[in-house]
Amino acid sequence: MSTEPPAPDPSSAQPVAAPGDPALPTQRRTLTTLAATQVLSGVGVASGIAVAPLVASALSGSDAIAGLTSTSGVVGAALVALPLAHVAGQRGRRPSLLLGFGVATGGAVLATVAVLVGSWPLLVVAMLLFGSGTAAGLASRFAATDLATPQRRARDLSVVVWATTVGSVVGPTLAGLADRVAGPGLRLGDAHAQHGSTAPSAAPFVLAAVAFALAAAVVAVWLRPDPLLASRAASDATSDAAPGAAAPSAVPADGKGSSWRDGLRAGWAVVSASPTARLALGAIVLSHLVMVGLMSMTPVHMNHGGATLQVVGLVISAHIAGMYALSPVVGWLADRVGHARVLYVGGALLLAAAVVVAGAPGEDSARLTVGLVLLGLGWSCGLVAGSALLVDATPGPSRTSVQGLSDLAMNTGGAVGGILAGAIIGFSSYGALAWGAAALVVVCAVVAAPLARRATLR
């Protein structure tokens, strides 16, 4: 039984009846369009992320610089999250996503130039812009909830998350094909080749630029009507038609006429006032931090154990499948049994994953595969159920501000997780990292227990 003071249902600011029914053309077209953009942006992100560390290592001769490109992409996604949310709040989802994919396209083009001129500092800067593709992909999942009813939010959101699977799996394969077809004309001299391998090629970044540009084109042409603006229009019409409806609020919706910094403050004020929102946001950040920390260091651990690149690739592919492939099932369960219950399941899966890999030697690929699949499933539960619960807990006029704060916190958590993981591996071991992740999950669960008792959960 919740002890949170009664408050108006946040979902009342959204259409409550038919608009979220997938049988309706508007929502069905919205989900189809968003899924298509996720496939394309997934190809772009996966292509660039897969080769950027290798290119940076070849250009700089340093593994530390190689890791810096990945961190740069995560930081870039965090930095652009709030501006994208601000644009969505002021002008709608379509301009926001166009901006995100447009900046990512520019980042991919700049990365191509960086490879051709042989400049790793320019590549690091390019990956900052490249991270906008990740931020736009994350924002797309919230766009799927704009016209969804509360009963279908997690399912509609999960469909968009699931579409990322296709791009993530196909992206590296297409990058390899692009390298073979166009690579010779876009490759540096052999002076940058390492250990008998070929010199790095800009072809995967050209592929990423094309993929991001196509994602922007899909948004521009087919994301009509804008789901956020359509949701607001339906909400206003419902309010106007209600007997005794109050006059429109003088408070600007989602920071209209203000800066993204004001949106950050407004989003934080909403989250601070709601135990439910704090619980949802904490679950999202924890899931991402633990996932990035363990996943990023598993290839290093396996390499120390003598695993081949092919085996490492199979383990990471299984992990990615765990993250995305079952997200529609996670969304269905969240809508059916409750978002909070799926969050609890996600926490248990994260804990189980950390325990499974904690004692696994680098050559035990079977045990590490099981652990990373569990890790991916736990992340999926945290992201899908946490995002849906966050929408439930947020009043309609404040949603884009809170969603921007959520993506900022999530990507910051991922960056912190990656940095801490590298430091722990450097000073201790992979096992210590895994046990530390397990301890963090337990501590967060204990701290969140009082918050959960005060939250309004479903």
PDB file of C-alpha atoms in Angstrom, residues 142-362:
ATOM      1  CA  PHE A 142      10.418   8.015 -25.085  1.00  0.00           C
ATOM      2  CA  ALA A 143       8.870   9.217 -28.349  1.00  0.00           C
ATOM      3  CA  ALA A 144       7.181   5.805 -28.553  1.00  0.00           C
ATOM      4  CA  THR A 145       5.295   6.575 -25.321  1.00  0.00           C
ATOM      5  CA  ASP A 146       3.868   9.960 -26.342  1.00  0.00           C
ATOM      6  CA  LEU A 147       0.683   8.490 -27.829  1.00  0.00           C
ATOM      7  CA  ALA A 148       0.690   5.265 -25.813  1.00  0.00           C
ATOM      8  CA  THR A 149      -1.860   4.544 -23.119  1.00  0.00           C
ATOM      9  CA  PRO A 150      -0.519   3.699 -19.648  1.00  0.00           C
ATOM     10  CA  GLN A 151      -1.510   0.080 -20.241  1.00  0.00           C
ATOM     11  CA  ARG A 152       0.807  -0.181 -23.281  1.00  0.00           C
ATOM     12  CA  ARG A 153       3.697   2.172 -22.533  1.00  0.00           C
ATOM     13  CA  ALA A 154       6.299  -0.461 -21.742  1.00  0.00           C
ATOM     14  CA  ARG A 155       5.329  -2.600 -24.744  1.00  0.00           C
ATOM     15  CA  ASP A 156       5.426   0.276 -27.227  1.00  0.00           C
ATOM     16  CA  LEU A 157       8.717   1.501 -25.784  1.00  0.00           C
ATOM     17  CA  SER A 158      10.219  -1.994 -25.929  1.00  0.00           C
ATOM     18  CA  VAL A 159       9.432  -2.361 -29.648  1.00  0.00           C
ATOM     19  CA  VAL A 160      11.680   0.618 -30.390  1.00  0.00           C
ATOM     20  CA  VAL A 161      14.404  -0.715 -28.073  1.00  0.00           C
ATOM     21  CA  TRP A 162      14.194  -4.123 -29.771  1.00  0.00           C
ATOM     22  CA  ALA A 163      14.747  -2.603 -33.226  1.00  0.00           C
ATOM     23  CA  THR A 164      18.232  -1.596 -32.075  1.00  0.00           C
ATOM     24  CA  THR A 165      19.113  -5.310 -32.141  1.00  0.00           C
ATOM     25  CA  VAL A 166      19.024  -5.401 -35.927  1.00  0.00           C
ATOM     26  CA  GLY A 167      21.320  -2.431 -36.353  1.00  0.00           C
ATOM     27  CA  SER A 168      23.714  -3.550 -33.623  1.00  0.00           C
ATOM     28  CA  VAL A 169      24.106  -6.991 -35.185  1.00  0.00           C
ATOM     29  CA  VAL A 170      24.203  -5.893 -38.819  1.00  0.00           C
ATOM     30  CA  GLY A 171      26.349  -2.790 -38.260  1.00  0.00           C
ATOM     31  CA  PRO A 172      29.764  -4.432 -37.672  1.00  0.00           C
ATOM     32  CA  THR A 173      29.152  -6.827 -40.586  1.00  0.00           C
ATOM     33  CA  LEU A 174      28.327  -3.954 -42.934  1.00  0.00           C
ATOM     34  CA  ALA A 175      31.357  -2.057 -41.617  1.00  0.00           C
ATOM     35  CA  GLY A 176      33.579  -4.983 -42.570  1.00  0.00           C
ATOM     36  CA  LEU A 177      31.968  -5.140 -46.008  1.00  0.00           C
ATOM     37  CA  ALA A 178      32.432  -1.402 -46.498  1.00  0.00           C
ATOM     38  CA  ASP A 179      36.059  -1.749 -45.502  1.00  0.00           C
ATOM     39  CA  ARG A 180      36.627  -4.466 -48.114  1.00  0.00           C
ATOM     40  CA  VAL A 181      34.775  -2.617 -50.888  1.00  0.00           C
ATOM     41  CA  ALA A 182      35.884   0.978 -50.325  1.00  0.00           C
ATOM     42  CA  GLY A 183      38.647   0.540 -47.777  1.00  0.00           C
ATOM     43  CA  PRO A 184      41.664   0.616 -50.130  1.00  0.00           C
ATOM     44  CA  GLY A 185      40.732   4.099 -51.318  1.00  0.00           C
ATOM     45  CA  LEU A 186      40.043   5.341 -47.779  1.00  0.00           C
ATOM     46  CA  ARG A 187      42.924   3.694 -45.936  1.00  0.00           C
ATOM     47  CA  LEU A 188      45.999   5.262 -44.381  1.00  0.00           C
ATOM     48  CA  GLY A 189      49.507   4.264 -45.329  1.00  0.00           C
ATOM     49  CA  ASP A 190      51.049   1.047 -44.065  1.00  0.00           C
ATOM     50  CA  ALA A 191      53.060   3.041 -41.547  1.00  0.00           C
ATOM     51  CA  HIS A 192      49.966   2.968 -39.322  1.00  0.00           C
ATOM     52  CA  ALA A 193      49.474  -0.798 -39.568  1.00  0.00           C
ATOM     53  CA  GLN A 194      50.168  -2.815 -36.415  1.00  0.00           C
ATOM     54  CA  HIS A 195      51.318  -6.389 -35.873  1.00  0.00           C
ATOM     55  CA  GLY A 196      51.088  -7.249 -39.556  1.00  0.00           C
ATOM     56  CA  SER A 197      47.484  -6.033 -39.897  1.00  0.00           C
ATOM     57  CA  THR A 198      46.260  -3.604 -42.528  1.00  0.00           C
ATOM     58  CA  ALA A 199      46.217   0.117 -41.878  1.00  0.00           C
ATOM     59  CA  PRO A 200      42.973   1.628 -40.507  1.00  0.00           C
ATOM     60  CA  SER A 201      40.246   2.612 -42.961  1.00  0.00           C
ATOM     61  CA  ALA A 202      37.693   5.424 -42.913  1.00  0.00           C
ATOM     62  CA  ALA A 203      35.097   3.292 -44.746  1.00  0.00           C
ATOM     63  CA  PRO A 204      33.127   2.281 -41.581  1.00  0.00           C
ATOM     64  CA  PHE A 205      32.715   5.952 -40.675  1.00  0.00           C
ATOM     65  CA  VAL A 206      31.456   6.720 -44.179  1.00  0.00           C
ATOM     66  CA  LEU A 207      28.888   3.944 -43.668  1.00  0.00           C
ATOM     67  CA  ALA A 208      27.929   5.468 -40.311  1.00  0.00           C
ATOM     68  CA  ALA A 209      27.447   8.905 -41.879  1.00  0.00           C
ATOM     69  CA  VAL A 210      25.144   7.433 -44.522  1.00  0.00           C
ATOM     70  CA  ALA A 211      23.165   5.474 -41.894  1.00  0.00           C
ATOM     71  CA  PHE A 212      22.659   8.538 -39.668  1.00  0.00           C
ATOM     72  CA  ALA A 213      21.648  10.666 -42.656  1.00  0.00           C
ATOM     73  CA  LEU A 214      19.094   8.046 -43.705  1.00  0.00           C
ATOM     74  CA  ALA A 215      17.723   7.919 -40.134  1.00  0.00           C
ATOM     75  CA  ALA A 216      17.267  11.698 -40.254  1.00  0.00           C
ATOM     76  CA  ALA A 217      15.519  11.420 -43.617  1.00  0.00           C
ATOM     77  CA  VAL A 218      13.101   8.785 -42.263  1.00  0.00           C
ATOM     78  CA  VAL A 219      12.248  11.058 -39.336  1.00  0.00           C
ATOM     79  CA  ALA A 220      11.770  14.090 -41.582  1.00  0.00           C
ATOM     80  CA  VAL A 221       9.485  12.302 -44.043  1.00  0.00           C
ATOM     81  CA  TRP A 222       7.501   9.797 -41.982  1.00  0.00           C
ATOM     82  CA  LEU A 223       7.357  10.980 -38.360  1.00  0.00           C
ATOM     83  CA  ARG A 224       4.118  12.826 -39.065  1.00  0.00           C
ATOM     84  CA  PRO A 225       2.170  13.896 -37.176  1.00  0.00           C
ATOM     85  CA  ASP A 226       4.747  14.659 -34.514  1.00  0.00           C
ATOM     86  CA  PRO A 227       3.762  12.291 -31.656  1.00  0.00           C
ATOM     87  CA  LEU A 228       4.554  14.740 -28.852  1.00  0.00           C
ATOM     88  CA  LEU A 229       2.653  17.616 -30.459  1.00  0.00           C
ATOM     89  CA  ALA A 230      -0.252  15.298 -31.321  1.00  0.00           C
ATOM     90  CA  SER A 231      -0.369  14.097 -27.719  1.00  0.00           C
ATOM     91  CA  ARG A 232      -0.432  17.654 -26.410  1.00  0.00           C
ATOM     92  CA  ALA A 233      -3.169  18.624 -28.856  1.00  0.00           C
ATOM     93  CA  ALA A 234      -5.306  15.656 -27.797  1.00  0.00           C
ATOM     94  CA  SER A 235      -4.711  16.492 -24.130  1.00  0.00           C
ATOM     95  CA  ASP A 236      -5.691  20.138 -24.677  1.00  0.00           C
ATOM     96  CA  ALA A 237      -8.832  19.069 -26.542  1.00  0.00           C
ATOM     97  CA  THR A 238      -9.785  16.725 -23.709  1.00  0.00           C
ATOM     98  CA  SER A 239      -9.227  19.463 -21.124  1.00  0.00           C
ATOM     99  CA  ASP A 240     -11.263  21.994 -23.103  1.00  0.00           C
ATOM    100  CA  ALA A 241     -14.127  19.553 -23.489  1.00  0.00           C
ATOM    101  CA  ALA A 242     -14.230  18.642 -19.781  1.00  0.00           C
ATOM    102  CA  PRO A 243     -16.992  20.299 -17.742  1.00  0.00           C
ATOM    103  CA  GLY A 244     -15.600  23.051 -15.522  1.00  0.00           C
ATOM    104  CA  ALA A 245     -12.161  22.873 -17.151  1.00  0.00           C
ATOM    105  CA  ALA A 246      -9.683  25.289 -15.638  1.00  0.00           C
ATOM    106  CA  ALA A 247      -7.967  27.987 -17.619  1.00  0.00           C
ATOM    107  CA  PRO A 248      -4.636  27.062 -19.204  1.00  0.00           C
ATOM    108  CA  SER A 249      -1.712  27.149 -16.817  1.00  0.00           C
ATOM    109  CA  ALA A 250       0.615  30.124 -17.008  1.00  0.00           C
ATOM    110  CA  VAL A 251       3.597  27.851 -16.470  1.00  0.00           C
ATOM    111  CA  PRO A 252       5.339  27.091 -19.791  1.00  0.00           C
ATOM    112  CA  ALA A 253       5.166  23.434 -20.752  1.00  0.00           C
ATOM    113  CA  ASP A 254       8.581  21.781 -20.732  1.00  0.00           C
ATOM    114  CA  GLY A 255      10.462  25.013 -20.502  1.00  0.00           C
ATOM    115  CA  LYS A 256       9.107  26.805 -23.573  1.00  0.00           C
ATOM    116  CA  GLY A 257      10.904  30.098 -23.963  1.00  0.00           C
ATOM    117  CA  SER A 258      13.621  29.062 -21.502  1.00  0.00           C
ATOM    118  CA  SER A 259      17.046  27.456 -21.857  1.00  0.00           C
ATOM    119  CA  TRP A 260      17.984  23.810 -21.531  1.00  0.00           C
ATOM    120  CA  ARG A 261      19.532  24.690 -18.162  1.00  0.00           C
ATOM    121  CA  ASP A 262      16.091  25.737 -16.970  1.00  0.00           C
ATOM    122  CA  GLY A 263      14.809  22.429 -18.304  1.00  0.00           C
ATOM    123  CA  LEU A 264      17.431  20.625 -16.222  1.00  0.00           C
ATOM    124  CA  ARG A 265      16.345  22.454 -13.094  1.00  0.00           C
ATOM    125  CA  ALA A 266      12.676  21.824 -13.874  1.00  0.00           C
ATOM    126  CA  GLY A 267      13.302  18.130 -14.497  1.00  0.00           C
ATOM    127  CA  TRP A 268      15.254  17.777 -11.275  1.00  0.00           C
ATOM    128  CA  ALA A 269      12.482  19.531  -9.330  1.00  0.00           C
ATOM    129  CA  VAL A 270       9.928  17.021 -10.650  1.00  0.00           C
ATOM    130  CA  VAL A 271      12.133  14.011  -9.893  1.00  0.00           C
ATOM    131  CA  SER A 272      13.017  15.306  -6.419  1.00  0.00           C
ATOM    132  CA  ALA A 273       9.340  15.683  -5.553  1.00  0.00           C
ATOM    133  CA  SER A 274       8.377  12.150  -6.611  1.00  0.00           C
ATOM    134  CA  PRO A 275       9.670   8.986  -4.902  1.00  0.00           C
ATOM    135  CA  THR A 276       8.390   7.003  -7.889  1.00  0.00           C
ATOM    136  CA  ALA A 277      10.436   9.080 -10.343  1.00  0.00           C
ATOM    137  CA  ARG A 278      13.545   8.829  -8.150  1.00  0.00           C
ATOM    138  CA  LEU A 279      13.177   5.061  -7.961  1.00  0.00           C
ATOM    139  CA  ALA A 280      12.771   4.763 -11.745  1.00  0.00           C
ATOM    140  CA  LEU A 281      15.703   7.073 -12.500  1.00  0.00           C
ATOM    141  CA  GLY A 282      17.936   5.290  -9.989  1.00  0.00           C
ATOM    142  CA  ALA A 283      17.127   1.912 -11.545  1.00  0.00           C
ATOM    143  CA  ILE A 284      17.962   3.173 -15.054  1.00  0.00           C
ATOM    144  CA  VAL A 285      21.299   4.650 -13.976  1.00  0.00           C
ATOM    145  CA  LEU A 286      22.304   1.642 -11.867  1.00  0.00           C
ATOM    146  CA  SER A 287      21.487  -0.782 -14.678  1.00  0.00           C
ATOM    147  CA  HIS A 288      23.565   1.159 -17.191  1.00  0.00           C
ATOM    148  CA  LEU A 289      26.501   1.739 -14.850  1.00  0.00           C
ATOM    149  CA  VAL A 290      26.808  -1.947 -13.906  1.00  0.00           C
ATOM    150  CA  MET A 291      26.292  -3.102 -17.495  1.00  0.00           C
ATOM    151  CA  VAL A 292      28.928  -0.797 -18.996  1.00  0.00           C
ATOM    152  CA  GLY A 293      31.424  -1.523 -16.228  1.00  0.00           C
ATOM    153  CA  LEU A 294      31.298  -5.306 -16.558  1.00  0.00           C
ATOM    154  CA  MET A 295      30.795  -5.467 -20.321  1.00  0.00           C
ATOM    155  CA  SER A 296      33.620  -3.088 -21.195  1.00  0.00           C
ATOM    156  CA  MET A 297      36.227  -5.051 -19.230  1.00  0.00           C
ATOM    157  CA  THR A 298      35.146  -8.566 -20.230  1.00  0.00           C
ATOM    158  CA  PRO A 299      37.055  -8.522 -23.558  1.00  0.00           C
ATOM    159  CA  VAL A 300      40.195  -7.423 -21.685  1.00  0.00           C
ATOM    160  CA  HIS A 301      39.726 -10.234 -19.146  1.00  0.00           C
ATOM    161  CA  MET A 302      39.209 -12.789 -21.908  1.00  0.00           C
ATOM    162  CA  ASN A 303      42.222 -11.520 -23.837  1.00  0.00           C
ATOM    163  CA  HIS A 304      44.379 -12.048 -20.766  1.00  0.00           C
ATOM    164  CA  GLY A 305      43.038 -15.601 -20.680  1.00  0.00           C
ATOM    165  CA  GLY A 306      44.134 -16.231 -24.255  1.00  0.00           C
ATOM    166  CA  ALA A 307      40.695 -16.082 -25.917  1.00  0.00           C
ATOM    167  CA  THR A 308      40.660 -15.410 -29.643  1.00  0.00           C
ATOM    168  CA  LEU A 309      38.991 -12.332 -31.131  1.00  0.00           C
ATOM    169  CA  GLN A 310      36.292 -14.579 -32.598  1.00  0.00           C
ATOM    170  CA  VAL A 311      35.409 -16.031 -29.195  1.00  0.00           C
ATOM    171  CA  VAL A 312      35.352 -12.581 -27.622  1.00  0.00           C
ATOM    172  CA  GLY A 313      33.045 -11.408 -30.419  1.00  0.00           C
ATOM    173  CA  LEU A 314      30.642 -14.293 -29.824  1.00  0.00           C
ATOM    174  CA  VAL A 315      30.445 -13.534 -26.095  1.00  0.00           C
ATOM    175  CA  ILE A 316      29.745  -9.845 -26.719  1.00  0.00           C
ATOM    176  CA  SER A 317      27.170 -10.725 -29.394  1.00  0.00           C
ATOM    177  CA  ALA A 318      25.363 -12.954 -26.880  1.00  0.00           C
ATOM    178  CA  HIS A 319      25.429 -10.061 -24.414  1.00  0.00           C
ATOM    179  CA  ILE A 320      23.922  -7.673 -26.971  1.00  0.00           C
ATOM    180  CA  ALA A 321      21.221 -10.237 -27.735  1.00  0.00           C
ATOM    181  CA  GLY A 322      20.424 -10.354 -24.027  1.00  0.00           C
ATOM    182  CA  MET A 323      20.135  -6.568 -23.972  1.00  0.00           C
ATOM    183  CA  TYR A 324      17.770  -6.151 -26.891  1.00  0.00           C
ATOM    184  CA  ALA A 325      16.352  -9.378 -28.311  1.00  0.00           C
ATOM    185  CA  LEU A 326      13.868 -10.043 -25.492  1.00  0.00           C
ATOM    186  CA  SER A 327      12.933  -6.415 -24.828  1.00  0.00           C
ATOM    187  CA  PRO A 328       9.372  -6.910 -26.247  1.00  0.00           C
ATOM    188  CA  VAL A 329       8.883  -9.737 -23.739  1.00  0.00           C
ATOM    189  CA  VAL A 330      10.199  -7.484 -20.972  1.00  0.00           C
ATOM    190  CA  GLY A 331       7.803  -4.736 -22.063  1.00  0.00           C
ATOM    191  CA  TRP A 332       4.850  -7.133 -22.130  1.00  0.00           C
ATOM    192  CA  LEU A 333       5.686  -8.407 -18.638  1.00  0.00           C
ATOM    193  CA  ALA A 334       6.104  -4.881 -17.308  1.00  0.00           C
ATOM    194  CA  ASP A 335       2.659  -3.867 -18.565  1.00  0.00           C
ATOM    195  CA  ARG A 336       1.087  -7.090 -17.361  1.00  0.00           C
ATOM    196  CA  VAL A 337       2.628  -7.661 -13.907  1.00  0.00           C
ATOM    197  CA  GLY A 338       3.774  -4.126 -13.111  1.00  0.00           C
ATOM    198  CA  HIS A 339       6.799  -1.986 -13.888  1.00  0.00           C
ATOM    199  CA  ALA A 340       8.135  -2.164 -10.328  1.00  0.00           C
ATOM    200  CA  ARG A 341       8.140  -5.962 -10.247  1.00  0.00           C
ATOM    201  CA  VAL A 342      10.160  -6.098 -13.465  1.00  0.00           C
ATOM    202  CA  LEU A 343      12.620  -3.622 -11.912  1.00  0.00           C
ATOM    203  CA  TYR A 344      13.087  -6.042  -9.001  1.00  0.00           C
ATOM    204  CA  VAL A 345      13.691  -8.869 -11.481  1.00  0.00           C
ATOM    205  CA  GLY A 346      16.235  -6.690 -13.291  1.00  0.00           C
ATOM    206  CA  GLY A 347      18.119  -6.032 -10.056  1.00  0.00           C
ATOM    207  CA  ALA A 348      18.207  -9.755  -9.295  1.00  0.00           C
ATOM    208  CA  LEU A 349      19.539 -10.497 -12.792  1.00  0.00           C
ATOM    209  CA  LEU A 350      22.292  -7.874 -12.440  1.00  0.00           C
ATOM    210  CA  LEU A 351      23.319  -9.412  -9.121  1.00  0.00           C
ATOM    211  CA  ALA A 352      23.282 -12.924 -10.575  1.00  0.00           C
ATOM    212  CA  ALA A 353      25.378 -11.795 -13.539  1.00  0.00           C
ATOM    213  CA  ALA A 354      28.040 -10.264 -11.307  1.00  0.00           C
ATOM    214  CA  VAL A 355      28.231 -13.386  -9.137  1.00  0.00           C
ATOM    215  CA  VAL A 356      28.462 -15.709 -12.166  1.00  0.00           C
ATOM    216  CA  VAL A 357      31.371 -13.853 -13.790  1.00  0.00           C
ATOM    217  CA  ALA A 358      33.183 -13.017 -10.545  1.00  0.00           C
ATOM    218  CA  GLY A 359      35.005 -16.324 -10.350  1.00  0.00           C
ATOM    219  CA  ALA A 360      35.248 -17.052 -14.075  1.00  0.00           C
ATOM    220  CA  PRO A 361      38.782 -17.256 -15.493  1.00  0.00           C
ATOM    221  CA  GLY A 362      39.430 -15.512 -18.776  1.00  0.00           C
TER     222      GLY A 362
END
